[in-house]
Structures are given as C-alpha cells and as structure tokens.
Coordinates of C-alpha atoms and ligand atoms in Angstrom, one line a residue:
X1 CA 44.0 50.1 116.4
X2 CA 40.9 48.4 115.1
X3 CA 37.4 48.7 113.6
X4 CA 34.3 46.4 113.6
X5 CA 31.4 46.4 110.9
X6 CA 28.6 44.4 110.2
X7 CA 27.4 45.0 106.1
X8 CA 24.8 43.4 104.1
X9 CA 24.6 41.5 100.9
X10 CA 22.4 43.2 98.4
X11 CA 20.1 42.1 95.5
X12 CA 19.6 44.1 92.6
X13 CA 16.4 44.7 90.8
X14 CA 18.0 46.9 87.7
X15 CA 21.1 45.2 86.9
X16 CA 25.2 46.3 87.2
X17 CA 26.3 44.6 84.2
X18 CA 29.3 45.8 82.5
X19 CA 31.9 48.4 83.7
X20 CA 34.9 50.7 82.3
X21 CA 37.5 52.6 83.2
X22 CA 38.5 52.4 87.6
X23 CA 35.2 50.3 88.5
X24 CA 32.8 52.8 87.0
X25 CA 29.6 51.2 85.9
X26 CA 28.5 51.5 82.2
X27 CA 24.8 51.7 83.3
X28 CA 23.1 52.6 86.7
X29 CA 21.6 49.7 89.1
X30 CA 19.3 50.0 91.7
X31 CA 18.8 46.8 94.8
X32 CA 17.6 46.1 98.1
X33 CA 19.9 46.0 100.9
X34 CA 19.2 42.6 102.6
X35 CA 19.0 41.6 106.4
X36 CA 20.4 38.3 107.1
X37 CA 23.2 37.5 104.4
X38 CA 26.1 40.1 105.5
X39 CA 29.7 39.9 106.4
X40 CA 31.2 41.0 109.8
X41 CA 34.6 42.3 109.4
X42 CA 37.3 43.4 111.7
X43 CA 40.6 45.3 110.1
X44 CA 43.5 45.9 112.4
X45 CA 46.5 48.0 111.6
X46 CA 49.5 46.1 112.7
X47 CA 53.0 47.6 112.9
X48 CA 54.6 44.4 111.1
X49 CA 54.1 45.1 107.0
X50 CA 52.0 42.7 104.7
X51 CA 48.1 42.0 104.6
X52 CA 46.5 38.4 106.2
X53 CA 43.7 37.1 105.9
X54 CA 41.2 34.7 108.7
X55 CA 37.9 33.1 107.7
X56 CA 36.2 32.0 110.8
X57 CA 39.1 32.3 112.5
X58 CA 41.5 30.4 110.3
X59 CA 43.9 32.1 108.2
X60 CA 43.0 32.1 104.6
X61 CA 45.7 33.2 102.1
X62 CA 43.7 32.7 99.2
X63 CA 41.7 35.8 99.9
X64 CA 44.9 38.6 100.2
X65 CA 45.4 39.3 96.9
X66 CA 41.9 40.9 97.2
X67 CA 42.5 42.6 100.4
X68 CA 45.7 43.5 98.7
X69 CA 44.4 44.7 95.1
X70 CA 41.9 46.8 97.4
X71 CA 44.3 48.9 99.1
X72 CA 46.0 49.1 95.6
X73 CA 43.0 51.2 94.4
X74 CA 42.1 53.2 97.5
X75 CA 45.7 54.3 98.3
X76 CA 45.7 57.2 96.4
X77 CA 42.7 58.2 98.7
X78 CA 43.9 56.9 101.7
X79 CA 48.0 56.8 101.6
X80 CA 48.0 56.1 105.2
X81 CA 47.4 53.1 105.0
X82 CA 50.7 52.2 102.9
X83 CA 52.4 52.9 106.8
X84 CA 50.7 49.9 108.6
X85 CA 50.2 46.0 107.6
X86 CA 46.4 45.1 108.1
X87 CA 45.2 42.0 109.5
X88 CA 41.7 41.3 108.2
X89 CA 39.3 39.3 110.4
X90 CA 35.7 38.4 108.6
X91 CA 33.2 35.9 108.8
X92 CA 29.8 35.7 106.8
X93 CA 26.4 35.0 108.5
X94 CA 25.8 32.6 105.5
X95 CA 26.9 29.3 105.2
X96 CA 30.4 30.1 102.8
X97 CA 28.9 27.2 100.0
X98 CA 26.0 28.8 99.8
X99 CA 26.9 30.5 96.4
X100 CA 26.2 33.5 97.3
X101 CA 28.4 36.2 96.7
X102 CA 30.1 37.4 99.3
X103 CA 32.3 40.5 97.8
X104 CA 29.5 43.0 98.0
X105 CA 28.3 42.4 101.8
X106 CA 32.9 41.5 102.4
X107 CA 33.9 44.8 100.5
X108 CA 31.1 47.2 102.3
X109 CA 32.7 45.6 105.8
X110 CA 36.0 46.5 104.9
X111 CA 35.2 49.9 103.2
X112 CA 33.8 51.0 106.2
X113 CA 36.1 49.7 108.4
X114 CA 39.2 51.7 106.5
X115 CA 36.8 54.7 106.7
X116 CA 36.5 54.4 110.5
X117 CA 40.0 54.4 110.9
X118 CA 40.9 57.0 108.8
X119 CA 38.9 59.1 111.1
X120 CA 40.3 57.9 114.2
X121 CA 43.4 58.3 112.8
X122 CA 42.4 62.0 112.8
X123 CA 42.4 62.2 108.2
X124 CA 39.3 64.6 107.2
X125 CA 36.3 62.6 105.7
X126 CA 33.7 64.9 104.7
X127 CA 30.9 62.0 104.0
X128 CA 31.9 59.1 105.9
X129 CA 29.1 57.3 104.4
X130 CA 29.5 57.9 100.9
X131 CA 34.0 57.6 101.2
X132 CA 32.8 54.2 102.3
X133 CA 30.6 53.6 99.1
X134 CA 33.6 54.7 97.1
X135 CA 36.2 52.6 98.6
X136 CA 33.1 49.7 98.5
X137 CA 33.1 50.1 94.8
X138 CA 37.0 50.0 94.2
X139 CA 37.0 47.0 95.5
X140 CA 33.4 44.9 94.2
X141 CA 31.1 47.7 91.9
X142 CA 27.8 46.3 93.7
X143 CA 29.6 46.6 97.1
X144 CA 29.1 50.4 96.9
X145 CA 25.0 49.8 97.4
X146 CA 25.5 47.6 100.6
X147 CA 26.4 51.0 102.9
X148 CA 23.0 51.9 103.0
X149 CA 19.9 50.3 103.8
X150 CA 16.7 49.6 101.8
X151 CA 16.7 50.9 98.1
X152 CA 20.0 52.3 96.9
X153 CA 20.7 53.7 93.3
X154 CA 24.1 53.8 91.8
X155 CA 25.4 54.9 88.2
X156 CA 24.3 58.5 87.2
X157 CA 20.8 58.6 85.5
X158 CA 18.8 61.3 84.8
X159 CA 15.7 60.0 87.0
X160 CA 17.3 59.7 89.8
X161 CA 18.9 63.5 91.5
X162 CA 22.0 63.1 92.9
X163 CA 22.4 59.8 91.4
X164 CA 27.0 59.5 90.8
X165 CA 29.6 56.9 88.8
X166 CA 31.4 56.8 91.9
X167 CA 28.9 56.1 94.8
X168 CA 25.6 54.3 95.5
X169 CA 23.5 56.6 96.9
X170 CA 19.8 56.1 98.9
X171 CA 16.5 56.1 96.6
X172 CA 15.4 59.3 97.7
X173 CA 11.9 59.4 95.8
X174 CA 8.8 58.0 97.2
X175 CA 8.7 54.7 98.0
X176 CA 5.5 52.9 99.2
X177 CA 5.3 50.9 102.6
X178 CA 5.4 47.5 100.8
X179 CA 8.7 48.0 99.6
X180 CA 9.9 48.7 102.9
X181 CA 9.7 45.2 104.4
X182 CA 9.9 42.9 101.1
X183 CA 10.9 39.5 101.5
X184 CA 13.6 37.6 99.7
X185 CA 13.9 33.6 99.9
X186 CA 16.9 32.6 98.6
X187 CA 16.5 29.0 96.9
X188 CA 20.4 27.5 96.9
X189 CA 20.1 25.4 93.3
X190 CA 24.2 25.5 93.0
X191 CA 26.6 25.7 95.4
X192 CA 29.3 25.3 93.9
X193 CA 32.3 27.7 92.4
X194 CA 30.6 29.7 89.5
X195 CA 31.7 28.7 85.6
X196 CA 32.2 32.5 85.2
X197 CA 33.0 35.0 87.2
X198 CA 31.0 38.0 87.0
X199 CA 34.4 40.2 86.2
X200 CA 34.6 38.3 83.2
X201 CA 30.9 38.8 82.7
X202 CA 31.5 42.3 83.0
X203 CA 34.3 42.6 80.2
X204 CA 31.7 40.6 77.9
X205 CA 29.5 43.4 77.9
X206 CA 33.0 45.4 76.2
X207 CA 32.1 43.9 72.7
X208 CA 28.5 42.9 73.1
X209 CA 26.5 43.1 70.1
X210 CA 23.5 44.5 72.2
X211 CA 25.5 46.7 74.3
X212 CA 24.0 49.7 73.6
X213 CA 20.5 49.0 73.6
X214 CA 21.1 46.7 76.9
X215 CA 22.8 50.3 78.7
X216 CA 19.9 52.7 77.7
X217 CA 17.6 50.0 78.2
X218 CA 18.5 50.0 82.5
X219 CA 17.9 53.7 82.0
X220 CA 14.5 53.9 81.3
X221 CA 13.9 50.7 83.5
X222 CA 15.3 53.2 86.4
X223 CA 13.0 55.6 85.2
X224 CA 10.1 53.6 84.6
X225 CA 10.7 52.1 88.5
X226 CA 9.5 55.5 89.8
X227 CA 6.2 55.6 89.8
X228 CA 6.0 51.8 90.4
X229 CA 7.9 52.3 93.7
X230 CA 6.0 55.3 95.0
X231 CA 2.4 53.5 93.9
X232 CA 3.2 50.4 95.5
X233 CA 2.0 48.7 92.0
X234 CA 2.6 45.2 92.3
X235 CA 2.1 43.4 88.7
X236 CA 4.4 45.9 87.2
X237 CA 6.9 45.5 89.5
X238 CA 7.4 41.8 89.5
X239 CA 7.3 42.1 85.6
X240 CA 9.8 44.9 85.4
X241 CA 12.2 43.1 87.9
X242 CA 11.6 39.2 86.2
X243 CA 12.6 41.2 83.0
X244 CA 15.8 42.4 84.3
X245 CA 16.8 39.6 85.9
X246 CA 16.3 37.4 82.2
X247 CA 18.3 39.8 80.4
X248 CA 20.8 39.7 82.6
X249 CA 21.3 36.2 81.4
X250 CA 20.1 36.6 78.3
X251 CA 23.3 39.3 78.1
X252 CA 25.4 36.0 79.4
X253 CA 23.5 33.9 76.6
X254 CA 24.1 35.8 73.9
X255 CA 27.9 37.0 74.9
X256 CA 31.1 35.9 72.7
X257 CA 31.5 33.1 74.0
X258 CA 28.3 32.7 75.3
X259 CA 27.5 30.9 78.9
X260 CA 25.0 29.8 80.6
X261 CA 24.8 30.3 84.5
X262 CA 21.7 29.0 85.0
X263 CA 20.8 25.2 85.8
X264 CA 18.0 23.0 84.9
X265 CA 16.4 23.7 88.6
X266 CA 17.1 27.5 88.1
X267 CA 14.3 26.9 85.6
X268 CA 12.3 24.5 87.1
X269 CA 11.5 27.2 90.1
X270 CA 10.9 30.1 88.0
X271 CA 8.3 27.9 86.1
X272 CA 6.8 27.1 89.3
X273 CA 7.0 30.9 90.7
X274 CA 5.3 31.6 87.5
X275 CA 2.4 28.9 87.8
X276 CA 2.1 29.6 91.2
X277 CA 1.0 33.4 91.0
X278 CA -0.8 32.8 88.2
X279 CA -2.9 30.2 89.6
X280 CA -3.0 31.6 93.3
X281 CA -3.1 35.5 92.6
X282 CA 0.3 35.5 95.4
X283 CA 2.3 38.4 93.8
X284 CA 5.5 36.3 94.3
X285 CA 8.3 36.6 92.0
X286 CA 11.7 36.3 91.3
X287 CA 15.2 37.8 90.3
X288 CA 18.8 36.2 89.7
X289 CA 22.3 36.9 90.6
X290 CA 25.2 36.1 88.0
X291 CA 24.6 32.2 89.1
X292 CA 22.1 30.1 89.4
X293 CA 20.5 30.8 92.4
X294 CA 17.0 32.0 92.7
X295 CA 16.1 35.3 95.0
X296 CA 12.3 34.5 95.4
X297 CA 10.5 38.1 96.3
X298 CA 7.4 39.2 97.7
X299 CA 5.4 41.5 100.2
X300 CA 6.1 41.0 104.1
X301 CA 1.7 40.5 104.1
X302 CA 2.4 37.5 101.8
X303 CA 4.8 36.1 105.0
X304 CA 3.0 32.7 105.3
X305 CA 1.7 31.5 102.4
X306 CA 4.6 32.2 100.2
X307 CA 6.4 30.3 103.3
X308 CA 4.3 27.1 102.7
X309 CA 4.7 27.5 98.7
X310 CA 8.6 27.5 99.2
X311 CA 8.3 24.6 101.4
X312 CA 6.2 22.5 98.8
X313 CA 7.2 23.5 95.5
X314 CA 10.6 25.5 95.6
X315 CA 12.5 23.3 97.8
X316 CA 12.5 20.2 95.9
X317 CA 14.5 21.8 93.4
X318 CA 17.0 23.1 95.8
X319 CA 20.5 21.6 96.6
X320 CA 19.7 19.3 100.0
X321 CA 16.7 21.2 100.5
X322 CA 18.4 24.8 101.3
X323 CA 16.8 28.0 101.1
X324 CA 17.6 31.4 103.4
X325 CA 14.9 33.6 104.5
X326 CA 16.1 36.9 104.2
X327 CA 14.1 40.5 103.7
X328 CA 15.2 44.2 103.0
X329 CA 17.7 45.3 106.1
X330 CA 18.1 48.9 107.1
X331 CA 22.1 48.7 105.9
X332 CA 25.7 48.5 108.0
X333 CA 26.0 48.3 111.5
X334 CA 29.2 49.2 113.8
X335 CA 30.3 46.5 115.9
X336 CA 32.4 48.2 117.7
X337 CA 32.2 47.6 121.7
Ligands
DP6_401 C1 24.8 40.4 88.4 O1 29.8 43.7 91.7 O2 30.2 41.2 91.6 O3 25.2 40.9 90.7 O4 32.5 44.9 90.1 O5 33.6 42.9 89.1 O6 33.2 43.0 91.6 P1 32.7 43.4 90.2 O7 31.3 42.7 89.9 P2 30.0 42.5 90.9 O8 28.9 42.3 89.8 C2 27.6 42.1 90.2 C3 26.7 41.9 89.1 C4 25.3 41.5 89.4 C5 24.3 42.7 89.3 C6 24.3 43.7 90.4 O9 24.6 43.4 91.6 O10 23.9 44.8 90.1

C-alpha cells in the first residue's frame, strides 16, 4: 500500500524562531506557500521492518534517522504504523545544492502521505488536513504551514481566530488580490551546508537576552499585518516583512555564541533591492531564511521589470548566476494515479 504527495516549500514573512516543549513554537509565524520549490514524496508500507530512504531514486541512508525520529513523534498518534517498515521515495523540484531547505516542503509530503494511509487503512481522521499539519510540525515546525496554500498562520495569537500551537492554519481575514499572486525570486548567494542549523538556532532563542521582547514583538507584527493584508498597502508591507527578516538575524547576531548566516553578497543584494525601489518607485523587497539566501518579493503586475532588475543587478551577486522564479502556490497536491 502506497501514497503520493506533492508539497510546497514556504517562506515566512513573521518569523518561527525559537520553540519548546514537543515542536511547539514560542511565538506565531505567518508565510506564503510557494509554487515551484516543493518535494514529491511517495511512502510505502512494506511487510519487511526498518525505514529506507531514496533521493532521485538512489538510496540515501543519511536521511533515516529523520524519517525514523518522525515516526518516533507521531506514533503515539498513529501506532499503526509501528506494524509495517516504510520505504520512503522523494525527490525535490529544486536543484538539492540550492540551499534551500528542504524539511518544510519534505516533512508536509510525508505528513500527508502517513495521513492518507491512515485513512485507507480505515483509522478515523476527523481533519485530514489539519492531522497532516500536526504530524508536518513533529517532524520540521515550519513544515506544518506547507499543507495549505497561500497565507497560513501558525502559533496561537490573539489576532488571528482559530489560530493553534499545534497546527498551521489558513489566514482567514481579508486578504487583497495582490497578495494572492506575489512573486518570490530566490537569488542562491550559498549553496553550501549551513554553519548552523536552524535547530540550534532555535535552542539559542532558550537563553536569549531579547527573548521576550523578540516573542511579543511577532505578536503585534501579526496583528499589525491585518490591515496591511486586507488594504493591499504596499510600503508597509515590504517594511514590516524587511524588518522581520533582519531581526531574524539580528536574533542570530546577537545569540550566545553569536553567528552570522549571512554572506557579503547577502548584503550586497539587499543594498541593491534597497537602491533599486528607492530610485525606480518598484515595490520590490526582500526577506531571508536561516541562511544566506535572498527571497526577492514583489506583486505579479511588477512580473517584468523586476525580471530585468534581477537579471542586471541581483545576479551578479549570485553563486554561478542562479536564481529560481517562484510565486505563492495554492498548497499540496495528490499524486496519486
Ligand atoms: C527561519 O522549521 O526549519 O525558516 O522546527 O527545528 O525543523 P525545526 O526548524 P525550521 O525553522 C524555520 C525557521 C525559519 C522561519 C520560519 O520558517 O518561520
């Protein structure tokens, strides 16, 4: 017995960053579901015990004690799956050294995969959807916002209703047509393995000297987002998101012992970002993942010239040129035949 999925990578505007307890997060996040980075997953139940793992195909050991420290957490949910061995099949639409992280859109696969089978299986599962955004989270925190589409919220926060710890939910308030279609070029700057992981990262945030002000801080950017999203007001989001995504590394800056994930050409773009609207009135901008990589965002409208502006001034300061073209996706997809 098998199941296919096809899930999305993510990018988030309010920041996960720090976590306690079984994966809960110690503030609440909010990203776009992207399009074109996503991981396609197939999960078999074998009669034979033990977990493998192929990439592409070839068998990749290195990735089991993942699978394996997965269905650790979601056993207690799911003890069915202690009866069968799983063979885990999974490949990622972006190029694997891209340095993009592939645990949210590789988690959300497999999440939904083990949710599909439960149910074929004939097990109970009230909200397919959301059991998927659980199990998601067990295994990566920011996987549990990939099982949806377009804006999805997770961490409980008074501004948002329905908002939970355990799942990401849908952005259910208003949410003006620009944000529907946004665009995200991904300029590659490093490649490479990161210094830090963002686990570590996370258990930084245990002892940070602005911990506290950092956590309320995401709730009232999550509350300040509201109106900005249901206006369609430009110039406060791109300030509101370029924020987040600095103190996200200004959390990494100012950690014991403090790191520093971005490179010399992380900078070099967001200067020329920066100069770029300022000069052309484009509302291009731009947030960061825990690396070095730079998500360049703007409105679908916006398509061509921030095309040409990539072409010219961004990727110069990427590694051999690279950038993906990616834009907000409409979430998972079965791949079942
Ligand atoms: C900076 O979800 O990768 O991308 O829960 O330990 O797997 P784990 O961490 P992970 O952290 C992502 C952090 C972030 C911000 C975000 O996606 O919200």
């Amino acid at each position: 017995m098998k199941s296919s999925f096809r899930a999305p990578s993510n990018i988030a505007l309010v920041k996960y960053w720090g976590k306690y307890g079984v994966q809960l997060p110690s503030n609440p996040s909010v990203s776009f579901t992207l399009d074109v980075c996503a991981t396609e997953t197939t999960l078999e139940l074998t009669e034979a015990a033990g977990v493998s793992v192929a990439l592409d195909g070839v068998d990749t050991p290195s990735f089991v004690p993942k699978v394996a420290q997965f269905v650790e957490r979601i056993a207690d949910r799911h003890p069915w799956i202690l009866r069968f061995g799983l063979r885990v099949n999974t490949h990622n639409t972006f190029p694997h050294s891209s340095g993009i992280a592939s645990s949210a859109s590789g988690m959300s696969a497999l999440a939904l995969c083990v949710v599909d089978l439960a149910a074929k299986l004939g097990h109970e599962v009230a909200d397919p959807r959301q059991e998927a955004s659980v199990l998601a989270r067990l295994g990566s925190g920011s996987a549990c916002r990939s099982v949806y589409g377009g804006l999805v919220v997770w961490g409980e926060t008074p501004s948002v209703d329905g908002s939970s710890q355990d799942f990401g939910v849908p952005y259910a308030d208003a949410v003006h047509e620009v944000f529907r279609t946004y665009r995200d070029t991904v300029a590659l700057v490093d490649v490479g393995q990161k210094a830090v992981s963002s686990t570590a990262g996370h258990q930084l945030m245990e002892a940070h000297p602005f911990r506290e002000q950092r956590f309320a801080q995401a709730h009232a950017h999550l509350a300040a987002l509201k109106p900005i999203l249901a206006a369609g007001d430009l110039d406060a989001f791109m300030e509101l998101v370029e924020l987040e995504a600095l103190t996200l590394h200004g959390l990494m800056m100012s950690s014991h012992p403090s790191y520093i994930l971005m490179r010399p050409n992380t900078l070099h773009i967001i200067e020329a970002i920066r100069t770029y609207r300022r000069e052309s009135g484009v509302p291009v901008s731009f947030t960061l993942d825990a690396g070095a990589n730079v998500h360049i965002l703007y409105p679908a409208a916006f398509e061509q010239t921030a095309r040409s502006f990539v072409e010219n001034q961004v990727k110069p300061w990427c590694k051999d040129g690279r950038t993906i073209a990616d834009r907000v996706g409409q979430g998972p997809v079965s791949l079942q035949q």
